[in-house]
Each structure stands twice: as structure tokens, then as C-alpha cells.
Coordinates of N, CA, C and O in Angstrom, one line a residue:
X662 N 234.3 299.7 60.1 CA 234.8 300.9 60.5 C 236.0 300.5 61.5 O 235.7 299.8 62.5
X663 N 237.0 301.1 61.2 CA 238.2 300.8 62.1 C 238.1 301.6 63.3 O 237.4 302.5 63.7
X664 N 239.1 301.2 64.2 CA 239.2 301.9 65.6 C 239.5 303.3 65.4 O 239.0 304.1 66.3
X665 N 240.3 303.6 64.6 CA 240.8 305.0 64.4 C 239.6 305.8 63.9 O 239.5 306.9 64.4
X666 N 238.9 305.3 63.1 CA 237.7 306.0 62.5 C 236.7 306.2 63.7 O 236.1 307.4 63.7
X667 N 236.5 305.2 64.5 CA 235.7 305.4 65.5 C 236.1 306.4 66.6 O 235.1 307.2 67.1
X668 N 237.4 306.4 66.9 CA 237.9 307.5 67.9 C 237.7 308.8 67.4 O 237.3 309.7 67.9
X669 N 238.1 308.9 66.0 CA 238.0 310.3 65.3 C 236.4 310.8 65.3 O 236.2 311.9 65.6
X670 N 235.7 309.9 65.0 CA 234.1 310.2 65.0 C 233.7 310.6 66.4 O 233.0 311.5 66.6
X671 N 234.2 309.8 67.5 CA 233.7 310.2 68.7 C 234.3 311.5 69.1 O 233.6 312.3 70.0
X672 N 235.5 311.9 68.8 CA 236.2 313.2 69.0 C 235.3 314.3 68.4 O 235.1 315.4 69.0
X673 N 235.0 314.0 67.1 CA 234.1 315.1 66.4 C 232.9 315.3 67.1 O 232.3 316.5 67.3
X674 N 232.1 314.2 67.5 CA 230.8 314.4 68.1 C 231.1 315.1 69.5 O 230.2 315.9 69.9
X675 N 232.1 314.7 70.4 CA 232.3 315.3 71.5 C 232.6 316.9 71.3 O 232.1 317.8 72.1
X676 N 233.3 317.3 70.3 CA 233.6 318.6 70.1 C 232.3 319.3 69.7 O 232.2 320.4 70.1
X677 N 231.6 318.7 68.8 CA 230.3 319.3 68.4 C 229.3 319.7 69.5 O 228.6 320.7 69.8
X678 N 229.2 318.7 70.4 CA 228.4 318.7 71.7 C 228.9 319.7 72.6 O 228.0 320.5 73.2
X679 N 230.2 319.9 72.9 CA 230.7 321.0 73.7 C 230.5 322.3 73.1 O 230.2 323.3 73.7
X680 N 230.7 322.4 71.8 CA 230.5 323.7 71.2 C 228.9 324.1 71.2 O 228.6 325.3 71.4
X681 N 228.1 323.0 71.3 CA 226.6 323.4 71.2 C 226.2 323.9 72.6 O 225.5 324.8 72.8
X682 N 226.9 323.3 73.6 CA 226.5 323.6 75.0 C 227.0 325.0 75.3 O 226.3 325.8 75.9
X683 N 228.1 325.3 74.8 CA 228.8 326.7 75.1 C 228.0 327.7 74.2 O 227.9 328.8 74.8
X684 N 227.5 327.4 73.1 CA 226.7 328.4 72.3 C 225.4 328.6 72.9 O 224.9 329.8 72.9
X685 N 224.7 327.7 73.5 CA 223.3 327.9 74.0 C 223.5 328.2 75.5 O 222.3 328.4 75.9
X686 N 224.4 328.2 76.2 CA 224.5 328.5 77.6 C 224.0 330.0 77.9 O 223.3 330.1 78.9
X687 N 224.4 330.8 77.1 CA 224.0 332.2 77.3 C 222.5 332.4 77.2 O 221.8 333.1 78.0
X688 N 222.0 332.2 76.0 CA 220.6 332.3 75.8 C 219.7 331.5 76.8 O 218.7 332.0 77.2
X689 N 220.2 330.3 77.2 CA 219.5 329.5 78.1 C 219.5 330.1 79.5 O 218.4 330.2 80.2
X690 N 220.5 330.8 80.0 CA 220.5 331.5 81.2 C 219.6 332.6 81.1 O 218.7 332.9 82.1
X691 N 219.5 333.3 80.0 CA 218.7 334.5 80.0 C 217.2 334.0 80.0 O 216.3 334.7 80.6
X692 N 216.9 332.9 79.2 CA 215.5 332.5 79.2 C 215.1 332.1 80.6 O 214.0 332.2 81.0
X693 N 216.0 331.3 81.3 CA 215.6 330.9 82.7 C 215.6 332.1 83.6 O 214.6 332.1 84.5
X694 N 216.2 333.2 83.4 CA 216.1 334.3 84.3 C 214.8 334.9 84.0 O 214.0 335.5 84.9
X695 N 214.3 335.1 82.7 CA 213.0 335.7 82.3 C 211.9 334.8 82.9 O 210.9 335.4 83.4
X696 N 212.1 333.5 82.8 CA 211.0 332.5 83.6 C 210.8 332.8 85.0 O 209.8 332.8 85.5
X697 N 212.0 332.9 85.6 CA 212.1 333.1 87.1 C 211.5 334.5 87.5 O 210.6 334.6 88.5
X698 N 211.6 335.5 86.7 CA 211.3 336.8 86.9 C 209.7 336.8 86.6 O 208.9 337.5 87.4
X699 N 209.3 336.1 85.7 CA 207.8 336.0 85.4 C 207.1 335.3 86.5 O 206.0 335.8 87.0
X700 N 207.6 334.3 87.1 CA 207.1 333.6 88.3 C 207.0 334.7 89.5 O 205.8 334.6 90.2
X701 N 207.9 335.4 89.7 CA 207.9 336.4 90.8 C 207.0 337.5 90.4 O 206.4 337.9 91.3
X702 N 206.7 337.8 89.2 CA 205.7 338.7 88.8 C 204.4 338.2 89.1 O 203.6 339.1 89.4
X703 N 204.1 336.9 88.9 CA 202.9 336.3 89.1 C 202.6 336.4 90.7 O 201.4 336.6 91.0
X704 N 203.5 336.2 91.4 CA 203.5 336.1 92.8 C 203.1 337.5 93.3 O 202.3 337.7 94.2
X705 N 203.9 338.6 92.8 CA 203.5 340.0 93.1 C 202.0 340.3 92.9 O 201.4 341.0 93.5
X706 N 201.5 339.9 91.4 CA 200.2 340.2 91.1 C 199.2 339.5 92.0 O 198.2 340.0 92.5
X707 N 199.5 338.3 92.4 CA 198.7 337.4 93.4 C 198.5 338.2 94.7 O 197.5 338.4 95.3
X708 N 199.7 338.7 95.3 CA 199.7 339.4 96.5 C 198.9 340.8 96.3 O 198.2 341.1 97.2
X709 N 199.1 341.4 95.3 CA 198.2 342.7 95.0 C 196.7 342.4 94.9 O 196.1 343.1 95.6
X710 N 196.4 341.3 94.2 CA 195.0 340.9 94.3 C 194.4 340.4 95.6 O 193.3 340.6 95.7
X711 N 195.3 339.9 96.4 CA 195.0 339.3 97.7 C 194.6 340.7 98.5 O 193.6 340.5 99.4
X712 N 195.2 341.6 98.5 CA 195.1 342.8 99.3 C 194.1 343.8 98.6 O 194.1 345.0 99.0
X713 N 193.4 343.5 97.5 CA 192.6 344.5 96.8 C 191.4 344.9 97.7 O 191.0 346.0 97.4
X714 N 190.9 344.1 98.5 CA 189.9 344.6 99.5 C 190.3 345.8 100.3 O 189.4 346.7 100.5
X715 N 191.5 345.8 100.7 CA 192.1 347.0 101.5 C 192.6 348.1 100.6 O 192.3 349.2 101.0
X716 N 193.2 347.9 99.6 CA 193.7 348.9 98.6 C 192.9 349.4 97.6 O 193.1 350.5 97.1
X717 N 192.0 348.6 97.1 CA 191.1 348.9 96.0 C 191.8 348.9 94.7 O 191.2 349.0 93.6
X718 N 193.0 348.3 94.6 CA 193.8 348.0 93.4 C 193.6 346.5 93.0 O 193.7 345.6 93.8
X719 N 193.2 346.4 91.7 CA 193.0 344.9 91.2 C 193.5 344.9 89.7 O 193.2 345.8 88.9
X720 N 194.5 344.1 89.5 CA 195.1 343.8 88.2 C 194.8 342.5 87.6 O 194.6 341.5 88.6
X721 N 194.7 342.2 86.5 CA 194.4 341.0 85.8 C 195.7 340.1 86.1 O 196.8 340.4 86.1
X722 N 195.3 338.8 86.3 CA 196.3 337.8 86.6 C 196.6 337.1 85.3 O 196.0 336.0 85.0
X723 N 197.5 337.5 84.6 CA 197.8 337.1 83.2 C 199.3 337.1 82.9 O 200.0 337.7 83.7
X724 N 199.6 336.5 81.9 CA 201.1 336.3 81.5 C 201.6 337.7 81.1 O 202.7 338.0 81.4
X725 N 200.8 338.5 80.4 CA 201.3 339.8 80.1 C 201.7 340.6 81.2 O 202.8 341.4 81.3
X726 N 200.8 340.7 82.2 CA 201.0 341.5 83.5 C 202.3 341.0 84.1 O 203.0 341.5 84.7
X727 N 202.3 339.5 84.3 CA 203.3 338.9 85.1 C 204.8 339.1 84.4 O 205.7 339.5 85.0
X728 N 204.8 339.2 83.0 CA 206.1 339.5 82.3 C 206.4 341.1 82.6 O 207.6 341.3 82.8
X729 N 205.5 342.0 82.5 CA 205.7 343.3 82.7 C 206.3 343.5 84.2 O 207.2 344.1 84.5
X730 N 205.7 343.0 85.2 CA 206.0 343.2 86.6 C 207.3 342.4 86.8 O 208.3 342.9 87.4
X731 N 207.6 341.3 86.2 CA 208.8 340.6 86.3 C 210.0 341.1 85.5 O 211.1 341.0 86.3
X732 N 209.7 341.6 84.6 CA 211.0 342.3 83.9 C 211.3 343.7 84.4 O 212.3 344.0 84.6
X733 N 210.3 344.5 84.5 CA 210.4 345.8 85.0 C 210.5 346.0 86.5 O 210.8 347.1 87.0
X734 N 210.0 345.1 87.3 CA 209.9 345.1 88.7 C 208.9 346.0 89.2 O 207.8 346.1 88.7
X735 N 209.1 346.8 90.3 CA 208.3 347.7 91.0 C 207.8 348.8 90.1 O 206.6 349.2 90.0
X736 N 208.7 349.4 89.2 CA 208.2 350.4 88.2 C 207.2 349.8 87.2 O 206.2 350.4 86.8
X737 N 207.3 348.5 86.9 CA 206.3 347.9 86.0 C 205.0 347.6 86.6 O 203.9 347.8 86.1
X738 N 205.0 347.4 88.1 CA 203.7 347.3 88.7 C 203.1 348.6 88.8 O 201.9 348.7 88.6
X739 N 203.9 349.7 89.0 CA 203.3 351.1 89.0 C 202.7 351.5 87.7 O 201.9 352.1 87.6
X740 N 203.5 351.0 86.6 CA 203.1 351.3 85.3 C 201.7 350.6 85.0 O 200.8 351.3 84.4
X741 N 201.5 349.4 85.3 CA 200.2 348.7 85.2 C 199.1 349.3 86.1 O 198.0 349.5 85.6
X742 N 199.5 349.7 87.2 CA 198.4 350.3 88.1 C 198.1 351.7 87.5 O 196.9 352.1 87.3
X743 N 199.0 352.6 87.0 CA 198.7 353.8 86.4 C 198.0 353.5 85.2 O 197.0 354.3 84.8
X744 N 198.4 352.6 84.3 CA 197.5 352.3 83.1 C 196.1 351.9 83.4 O 195.3 352.4 82.7
X745 N 195.8 351.2 84.3 CA 194.5 350.8 84.7 C 193.8 352.0 85.2 O 192.6 352.3 84.9
X746 N 194.3 352.8 86.0 CA 193.7 354.1 86.4 C 193.4 355.1 85.3 O 192.3 355.5 85.3
X747 N 194.2 355.2 84.3 CA 194.0 356.1 83.2 C 192.7 355.5 82.3 O 192.0 356.1 81.8
X748 N 192.7 354.2 82.1 CA 191.9 353.5 81.2 C 190.4 353.4 81.9 O 189.5 353.1 81.1
X749 N 190.3 353.4 83.2 CA 188.9 353.3 83.8 C 188.4 354.4 84.2 O 189.1 355.5 84.5

């Protein structure tokens, strides 16, 4: 393989790598934001369960509840509390 072919192959690989990074940066940011919000939702559920002796509110500590609270925020927490109240 000649030097010109190696340089051309290197340029093609560099272009494809930059295109892949550019295409995946948006979905990756969104996925990282959802993961971060889910962690914050888990923390909110932990705080709610920590104060359950005083408030009488207790929600399950699971991924579905964490995603709901993480994505919807305080209205999601209210939705889960209301849903638990209706179902029990």
C-alpha cells in the first residue's frame, strides 16, 4: 500500500469517526440527561421514604418510580402519591 493510499484511508476513517461522533452526540446527551434525572428521582424517593414515619407516605424504591419522578419532577411525585392513595 502506497503512502497516498494510506493517507486517503486515514482521511476517510477520520471523516467517518467525526461523522459518527456528530450523529451520536445528541442522543447521548439525551440519554445522559435521563440517567441523571433518574438518579435524582431515586434520591427524591429515598428522602420521601426517609420521612415516611412523619408523613405517612411511602413509595416503592424502584426504577419505574425513579424514572417517573426524574422525568416529570414534582408533578410525577404527586402523581405517584395520588396513584398509591387511589389504589390502597
